[in-house]
Coordinates of C-alpha atoms in Angstrom, one line a residue:
X1 CA -3.6 -33.0 -19.8
X2 CA -6.4 -32.5 -22.7
X3 CA -6.9 -34.4 -25.7
X4 CA -7.0 -31.7 -28.5
X5 CA -10.8 -32.4 -30.0
X6 CA -10.5 -28.6 -31.3
X7 CA -9.6 -29.2 -35.1
X8 CA -12.5 -31.7 -35.4
X9 CA -10.3 -35.1 -35.2
X10 CA -9.0 -37.0 -32.1
X11 CA -5.3 -35.9 -31.3
X12 CA -2.3 -37.7 -29.0
X13 CA -1.3 -34.0 -29.1
X14 CA -2.7 -31.3 -26.4
X15 CA -3.9 -28.0 -27.7
X16 CA -1.5 -25.9 -26.6
X17 CA 1.3 -27.9 -27.9
X18 CA -0.3 -27.4 -31.8
X19 CA -0.6 -23.7 -30.9
X20 CA 3.2 -23.4 -30.5
X21 CA 4.1 -25.6 -33.7
X22 CA 1.7 -22.8 -36.0
X23 CA 2.8 -19.7 -34.3
X24 CA 6.7 -20.7 -35.2
X25 CA 4.9 -21.0 -38.9
X26 CA 5.5 -18.5 -41.6
X27 CA 2.4 -16.5 -42.6
X28 CA 2.5 -18.1 -46.1
X29 CA 1.8 -22.2 -44.7
X30 CA -0.5 -20.3 -42.6
X31 CA -3.2 -19.3 -44.7
X32 CA -3.1 -22.6 -46.3
X33 CA -3.6 -24.4 -42.9
X34 CA -6.9 -22.0 -42.7
X35 CA -8.6 -23.4 -45.3
X36 CA -8.1 -27.3 -43.7
X37 CA -11.6 -26.8 -41.7
X38 CA -13.7 -24.5 -39.7
X39 CA -11.9 -24.6 -36.6
X40 CA -8.3 -24.2 -37.9
X41 CA -8.9 -20.6 -39.5
X42 CA -11.2 -20.1 -36.7
X43 CA -8.3 -20.4 -34.5
X44 CA -5.7 -18.7 -37.2
X45 CA -8.2 -15.6 -37.4
X46 CA -8.5 -15.4 -34.0
X47 CA -6.5 -11.8 -32.2
X48 CA -4.4 -13.4 -29.4
X49 CA -3.3 -15.7 -32.2
X50 CA -2.5 -12.8 -35.1
X51 CA -0.7 -10.5 -32.2
X52 CA 1.5 -13.4 -30.6
X53 CA 2.6 -14.8 -34.3
X54 CA 3.7 -11.5 -34.8
X55 CA 5.5 -11.0 -31.8
X56 CA 7.5 -13.9 -32.4
X57 CA 8.1 -12.9 -36.0
X58 CA 9.5 -9.6 -34.6
X59 CA 11.4 -10.9 -31.5
X60 CA 13.0 -13.5 -33.9
X61 CA 14.1 -10.8 -36.0
X62 CA 12.3 -11.8 -39.3
X63 CA 12.2 -9.0 -41.3
X64 CA 13.4 -7.8 -44.8
X65 CA 13.4 -4.7 -46.5
X66 CA 9.9 -2.9 -48.7
X67 CA 11.0 -1.7 -51.6
X68 CA 9.3 0.7 -53.8
X69 CA 10.6 1.0 -57.1
X70 CA 10.2 2.6 -60.5
X71 CA 11.1 1.9 -64.6
X72 CA 10.2 3.1 -67.9
X73 CA 7.0 0.3 -67.5
X74 CA 5.5 0.4 -64.4
X75 CA 6.0 0.9 -60.4
X76 CA 6.2 -2.0 -58.3
X77 CA 6.4 -2.9 -54.8
X78 CA 9.1 -5.5 -53.7
X79 CA 10.3 -7.5 -50.8
X80 CA 14.3 -7.9 -50.7
X81 CA 15.1 -11.1 -48.4
X82 CA 18.1 -10.6 -46.8
X83 CA 18.8 -14.8 -47.1
X84 CA 18.6 -15.0 -51.0
X85 CA 21.2 -12.9 -53.1
X86 CA 21.0 -9.6 -53.0
X87 CA 18.7 -8.1 -56.2
X88 CA 16.6 -11.2 -56.8
X89 CA 13.8 -8.9 -55.3
X90 CA 10.6 -10.4 -55.3
X91 CA 7.9 -8.8 -56.7
X92 CA 4.9 -8.2 -54.4
X93 CA 1.2 -8.1 -56.4
X94 CA -0.4 -5.2 -55.3
X95 CA -4.2 -4.5 -54.8
X96 CA -4.0 -0.8 -57.0
X97 CA -2.8 -2.8 -60.2
X98 CA -6.0 -5.2 -59.2
X99 CA -8.9 -2.6 -59.1
X100 CA -7.2 -0.8 -62.1
X101 CA -7.6 -3.3 -64.7
X102 CA -11.3 -2.0 -65.7
X103 CA -9.5 0.7 -67.3
X104 CA -5.8 -0.1 -67.7
X105 CA -5.6 3.9 -69.1
X106 CA -5.8 5.3 -66.1
X107 CA -2.4 4.7 -64.9
X108 CA -2.0 4.7 -61.0
X109 CA 1.2 6.0 -59.1
X110 CA 1.5 5.6 -55.7
X111 CA 3.8 6.6 -52.5
X112 CA 4.6 3.9 -49.5
X113 CA 2.7 6.2 -46.4
X114 CA 5.0 3.6 -44.1
X115 CA 4.7 0.1 -42.8
X116 CA 4.2 -1.3 -39.5
X117 CA 3.6 -4.4 -38.4
X118 CA 3.4 -6.3 -42.2
X119 CA 0.9 -3.6 -42.7
X120 CA 1.2 -1.0 -46.1
X121 CA -0.4 2.3 -46.4
X122 CA -0.4 3.5 -49.2
X123 CA -1.1 6.7 -50.4
X124 CA -2.7 6.3 -54.1
X125 CA -3.1 9.2 -57.3
X126 CA -4.2 8.9 -60.9
X127 CA -2.5 11.2 -63.7
X128 CA -6.1 12.4 -65.2
X129 CA -6.7 13.3 -61.2
X130 CA -9.3 10.6 -60.4
X131 CA -9.6 10.4 -56.6
X132 CA -8.5 7.2 -54.4
X133 CA -8.3 6.5 -50.9
X134 CA -5.5 5.6 -48.6
X135 CA -5.4 1.9 -47.9
X136 CA -4.4 -0.7 -45.8
X137 CA -2.4 -3.8 -47.3
X138 CA -1.2 -6.9 -46.0
X139 CA 0.9 -8.6 -49.2
X140 CA 1.4 -12.1 -47.5
X141 CA -2.2 -12.2 -46.8
X142 CA -3.2 -10.5 -49.7
X143 CA -5.8 -8.7 -48.2
X144 CA -7.0 -4.2 -48.4
X145 CA -8.8 -1.8 -46.6
X146 CA -10.1 1.3 -48.0
X147 CA -10.4 4.5 -46.0
X148 CA -12.9 6.9 -46.2
X149 CA -12.5 10.4 -47.8
X150 CA -11.3 12.8 -45.5
X151 CA -13.2 15.4 -43.6
X152 CA -11.3 18.2 -44.9
X153 CA -11.2 18.4 -49.4
X154 CA -8.4 17.1 -50.8
X155 CA -5.7 18.5 -53.9
X156 CA -2.7 19.0 -54.6
X157 CA 0.0 21.3 -53.9
X158 CA -0.4 21.7 -57.3
X159 CA -4.2 23.4 -57.4
X160 CA -2.6 25.1 -53.8
X161 CA -3.5 22.6 -51.0
X162 CA -0.5 20.4 -49.7
X163 CA -1.4 17.0 -47.7
X164 CA 0.4 14.2 -46.4
X165 CA 0.0 11.3 -44.5
X166 CA 1.3 9.9 -41.4
X167 CA 0.9 5.8 -40.4
X168 CA 1.3 4.7 -36.5
X169 CA 0.7 2.5 -33.9
X170 CA -1.2 2.6 -31.1
X171 CA 0.2 -0.2 -28.7
X172 CA -2.2 0.3 -25.5
X173 CA -4.5 -1.4 -27.6
X174 CA -3.5 -2.6 -30.7
X175 CA -4.7 0.1 -33.0
X176 CA -3.5 1.5 -36.6
X177 CA -4.4 4.6 -37.0
X178 CA -3.6 7.1 -40.3
X179 CA -2.5 11.0 -39.6
X180 CA -3.7 13.6 -42.3
X181 CA -1.7 16.7 -42.4
X182 CA -3.3 19.9 -44.8
X183 CA -1.5 23.0 -45.8
X184 CA -2.5 25.6 -47.8
X185 CA 1.2 26.3 -48.8
X186 CA 4.6 24.4 -47.5
X187 CA 4.8 27.4 -46.4
X188 CA 2.2 28.2 -44.5
X189 CA 1.3 28.0 -40.9
X190 CA -2.2 27.0 -40.4
X191 CA -2.2 23.4 -40.2
X192 CA -5.4 20.8 -40.4
X193 CA -4.7 17.4 -39.7
X194 CA -7.0 14.5 -38.8
X195 CA -6.8 11.0 -38.0
X196 CA -8.2 7.1 -38.7
X197 CA -7.6 4.7 -36.6
X198 CA -8.5 1.2 -37.6
X199 CA -10.1 -0.2 -34.3
X200 CA -12.7 2.6 -34.7
X201 CA -12.9 3.0 -37.5
X202 CA -15.7 5.8 -39.8
X203 CA -15.2 9.0 -40.3
X204 CA -11.8 10.9 -39.7
X205 CA -11.0 12.5 -36.3
X206 CA -10.1 16.4 -36.4
X207 CA -7.5 17.0 -33.9
X208 CA -7.4 21.1 -35.0
X209 CA -7.5 22.5 -31.9
X210 CA -4.1 21.0 -30.3
X211 CA -1.9 21.5 -33.3
X212 CA 1.4 23.4 -32.6
X213 CA 2.3 26.5 -34.3
X214 CA 4.7 26.7 -37.1
X215 CA 5.3 25.8 -40.6
X216 CA 5.5 21.9 -41.4
X217 CA 9.2 22.0 -43.5
X218 CA 9.2 18.7 -44.1
X219 CA 5.8 16.3 -43.9
X220 CA 7.3 14.0 -46.5
X221 CA 9.7 12.4 -44.4
X222 CA 8.7 11.1 -41.2
X223 CA 9.3 8.6 -37.9
X224 CA 7.8 6.7 -36.1
X225 CA 9.6 6.3 -32.7
X226 CA 8.7 5.3 -29.5
X227 CA 4.5 5.5 -30.0
X228 CA 4.6 9.0 -32.0
X229 CA 5.0 9.7 -35.2
X230 CA 7.5 13.0 -35.9
X231 CA 8.0 15.4 -38.5
X232 CA 10.9 18.6 -38.8
X233 CA 9.0 21.6 -38.3
X234 CA 10.6 25.5 -38.3
X235 CA 9.7 28.4 -36.0
X236 CA 10.7 32.3 -37.0
X237 CA 12.6 33.7 -34.4
X238 CA 13.5 37.2 -35.7
X239 CA 10.7 39.1 -37.1
X240 CA 13.6 42.0 -38.0
X241 CA 14.7 38.9 -39.5
X242 CA 11.6 37.5 -41.8
X243 CA 14.4 34.3 -42.9
X244 CA 16.1 33.1 -39.7
X245 CA 14.4 30.3 -39.0
X246 CA 14.9 27.3 -35.5
X247 CA 14.4 24.2 -36.4
X248 CA 12.6 21.9 -34.0
X249 CA 10.9 18.7 -34.1
X250 CA 6.8 17.8 -33.3
X251 CA 5.6 14.4 -32.5
X252 CA 2.3 13.6 -32.5
X253 CA 1.5 10.6 -30.2
X254 CA -0.5 7.9 -31.2
X255 CA -2.1 7.0 -28.1
X256 CA -3.8 10.0 -26.5
X257 CA -3.1 11.9 -30.2
X258 CA -1.7 14.5 -28.6
X259 CA 1.7 17.2 -30.0
X260 CA 4.4 17.7 -28.4
X261 CA 7.5 19.6 -29.2
X262 CA 11.2 17.8 -29.3
X263 CA 14.0 20.6 -28.8
X264 CA 17.0 19.7 -31.3
X265 CA 19.8 21.1 -29.8
X266 CA 23.5 19.7 -31.3
X267 CA 26.8 20.4 -29.8
X268 CA 24.2 22.4 -27.2
X269 CA 23.0 24.8 -29.7
X270 CA 19.9 25.0 -31.3
X271 CA 19.7 24.4 -35.2
X272 CA 19.3 27.5 -36.9
X273 CA 18.8 27.8 -41.0
X274 CA 17.4 30.0 -43.5
X275 CA 14.5 29.2 -46.4
X276 CA 17.1 28.8 -48.3
X277 CA 18.9 25.4 -46.8
X278 CA 17.7 22.0 -46.6
X279 CA 15.9 21.6 -43.5
X280 CA 18.0 18.6 -41.3
X281 CA 15.8 15.1 -42.4
X282 CA 13.8 12.7 -39.6
X283 CA 14.5 8.8 -39.7
X284 CA 14.8 6.1 -37.5
X285 CA 18.0 4.1 -36.5
X286 CA 18.3 0.7 -35.2
X287 CA 22.3 1.1 -33.6
X288 CA 22.5 -2.2 -32.1
X289 CA 20.0 -4.1 -33.6
X290 CA 17.0 -4.0 -30.5
X291 CA 17.0 0.4 -29.4
X292 CA 15.4 2.3 -32.1
X293 CA 16.9 5.6 -32.3
X294 CA 14.8 9.1 -32.8
X295 CA 17.4 10.1 -35.5
X296 CA 18.3 13.1 -38.4
X297 CA 20.4 13.7 -40.8
X298 CA 21.9 17.4 -40.9
X299 CA 22.9 18.4 -44.4
X300 CA 26.8 19.9 -44.1
X301 CA 26.9 20.7 -48.1
X302 CA 25.5 19.0 -51.1
X303 CA 27.7 16.1 -50.8
X304 CA 27.6 15.5 -47.6
X305 CA 25.9 15.0 -44.2
X306 CA 25.7 13.9 -40.0
X307 CA 23.4 11.4 -38.5
X308 CA 22.8 11.9 -34.6
X309 CA 20.8 10.6 -32.9
X310 CA 18.4 11.2 -29.7
X311 CA 20.3 8.4 -27.0
X312 CA 17.4 9.4 -24.2
X313 CA 14.0 9.9 -25.5
X314 CA 12.8 13.9 -25.0
X315 CA 16.2 14.5 -23.5
X316 CA 17.9 17.4 -26.3
X317 CA 21.1 17.0 -24.6
X318 CA 20.8 13.1 -25.9
X319 CA 21.7 14.1 -29.3
X320 CA 25.1 12.7 -30.4
X321 CA 26.5 12.4 -33.6
X322 CA 27.5 9.0 -35.1
X323 CA 29.2 9.9 -38.0
X324 CA 29.1 11.6 -40.8
X325 CA 29.1 10.5 -44.8
X326 CA 30.6 12.3 -47.3
X327 CA 31.2 11.7 -51.4
X328 CA 35.2 12.4 -51.6
X329 CA 35.5 12.1 -55.5
X330 CA 33.5 14.5 -58.1
X331 CA 32.5 11.6 -60.3
X332 CA 30.1 10.6 -57.4
X333 CA 28.2 12.8 -58.1
X334 CA 27.4 16.2 -57.0
X335 CA 24.7 15.9 -54.6
X336 CA 24.2 13.0 -52.1
X337 CA 20.2 12.2 -50.0
X338 CA 19.9 10.0 -47.4
X339 CA 17.1 7.3 -47.9
X340 CA 17.0 4.2 -45.8
X341 CA 19.1 1.7 -43.9
X342 CA 19.9 -1.8 -43.8
X343 CA 19.8 -4.4 -41.3
X344 CA 23.5 -4.3 -40.3
X345 CA 23.8 0.0 -39.8
X346 CA 24.8 1.0 -42.7
X347 CA 23.2 3.5 -44.5
X348 CA 21.8 3.4 -48.1
X349 CA 22.1 7.2 -50.0
X350 CA 21.0 8.5 -53.3
X351 CA 23.9 10.5 -55.6
X352 CA 22.0 12.9 -58.4
X353 CA 22.0 10.4 -61.0
X354 CA 19.5 8.2 -58.9
X355 CA 21.4 5.3 -58.3
X356 CA 22.1 3.4 -54.7
X357 CA 25.1 3.0 -52.5
X358 CA 25.4 1.7 -48.9
X359 CA 28.0 3.6 -46.7
X360 CA 29.5 1.3 -43.9
X361 CA 30.7 3.4 -40.7
X362 CA 32.9 1.0 -40.0
X363 CA 35.4 0.8 -42.6
X364 CA 33.9 4.0 -44.0
X365 CA 33.3 2.5 -47.7
X366 CA 30.8 3.1 -50.8
X367 CA 29.5 0.2 -52.6
X368 CA 26.9 -0.5 -55.1
X369 CA 23.6 -1.2 -53.6
X370 CA 19.8 -2.2 -55.8
X371 CA 19.1 -2.7 -59.3
X372 CA 20.3 -0.1 -62.6
X373 CA 17.2 0.8 -64.5
X374 CA 15.3 1.4 -61.5
X375 CA 14.6 4.3 -59.3
X376 CA 14.4 3.6 -56.1
X377 CA 11.8 6.1 -54.2
X378 CA 11.0 4.2 -50.3
X379 CA 12.8 1.6 -47.7
X380 CA 12.1 0.7 -45.1
X381 CA 12.4 -2.1 -42.7
X382 CA 9.2 -5.4 -43.6
X383 CA 7.6 -8.0 -41.7
X384 CA 5.1 -11.4 -42.3
X385 CA 2.1 -11.2 -40.4
X386 CA -1.6 -11.8 -40.2
X387 CA -2.8 -8.0 -40.0
X388 CA -6.1 -7.6 -41.1
X389 CA -6.9 -11.2 -41.4
X390 CA -9.2 -10.6 -38.7
X391 CA -11.1 -7.6 -39.5
X392 CA -14.6 -8.3 -41.9
X393 CA -14.5 -5.0 -43.8
X394 CA -11.1 -6.0 -45.3
X395 CA -11.0 -6.5 -48.5
X396 CA -9.2 -9.7 -50.5
X397 CA -8.1 -9.9 -54.1

């Protein structure tokens, strides 16, 4: 067996054994090891090693919760380690505050667009109106990639222009993509869509020729499932009744960047609604810890919703109602909003007073969730990774 000379020192361990040892190491240790010598640095930054290490992390279920919290002082990103006592969050040092030190009065706010494979996509904006780029960020290796400005004009709903961002992954070529959707208003059927690719780099690419016709009811909530980004859209069904619509799901495939529509059927009927009703909210649900299903929250009332999942992707007849969540006590609040899921399958909901509770569908009980004094804006699973470590145009902070 070949002796290990790659590391600069003669060793009795073969290269394959050392690689297996390193693949089991946490990201923090690997970053420290990469500073030992050039050969170690080159090995750990190798794209093949980065991808294999990520696969080990996901296969072993080494995920945490990523939480965006807001307090009186600031907005902060936290990770919640299930191995620790709940609520003992670790504040993640983020690149936004670091770049804003030169002008601390220019308060920055941000929205988590999405997470995948240890990358966090952030949409940043200034309360003073100063433009900020979209950011791809790996908090564990403290690397950040600032995206170029979009081709279409930027703006906000207050200026008559509505824009939202999605984040997805192309598994065919191991590429991360950011999607931007722009409308004149949320009731407008004229939609412009652009996509930016980490592998391609450069400018944004327009997808306007293939956008499905319809109004995007809820582009703020989206779900990346089965290699595609999904959001809810509606279609007017009766020209005589302007308020009657059928809701469907738009899917944007991250591999070929093509659009398709998915039907929503519940007990063999399509969801019909009016503009005054709350549209269903899209999500993803890890039912058995392995399968990831496309999910919909159907609002029955302000205090109740049903959870539906598409057990066979793309098959409308496979939509299955899993359970109902309902507030029984008036003192619990007049309004309930689904917020996310825990690893054990509990639903986290936000009440009217912004407090969080978890709901266990097994015993049908609500329990306190999160820390009081904070407002929670985002929740999703998160895994440590080395993604971006091999990117020469990613900045450290």
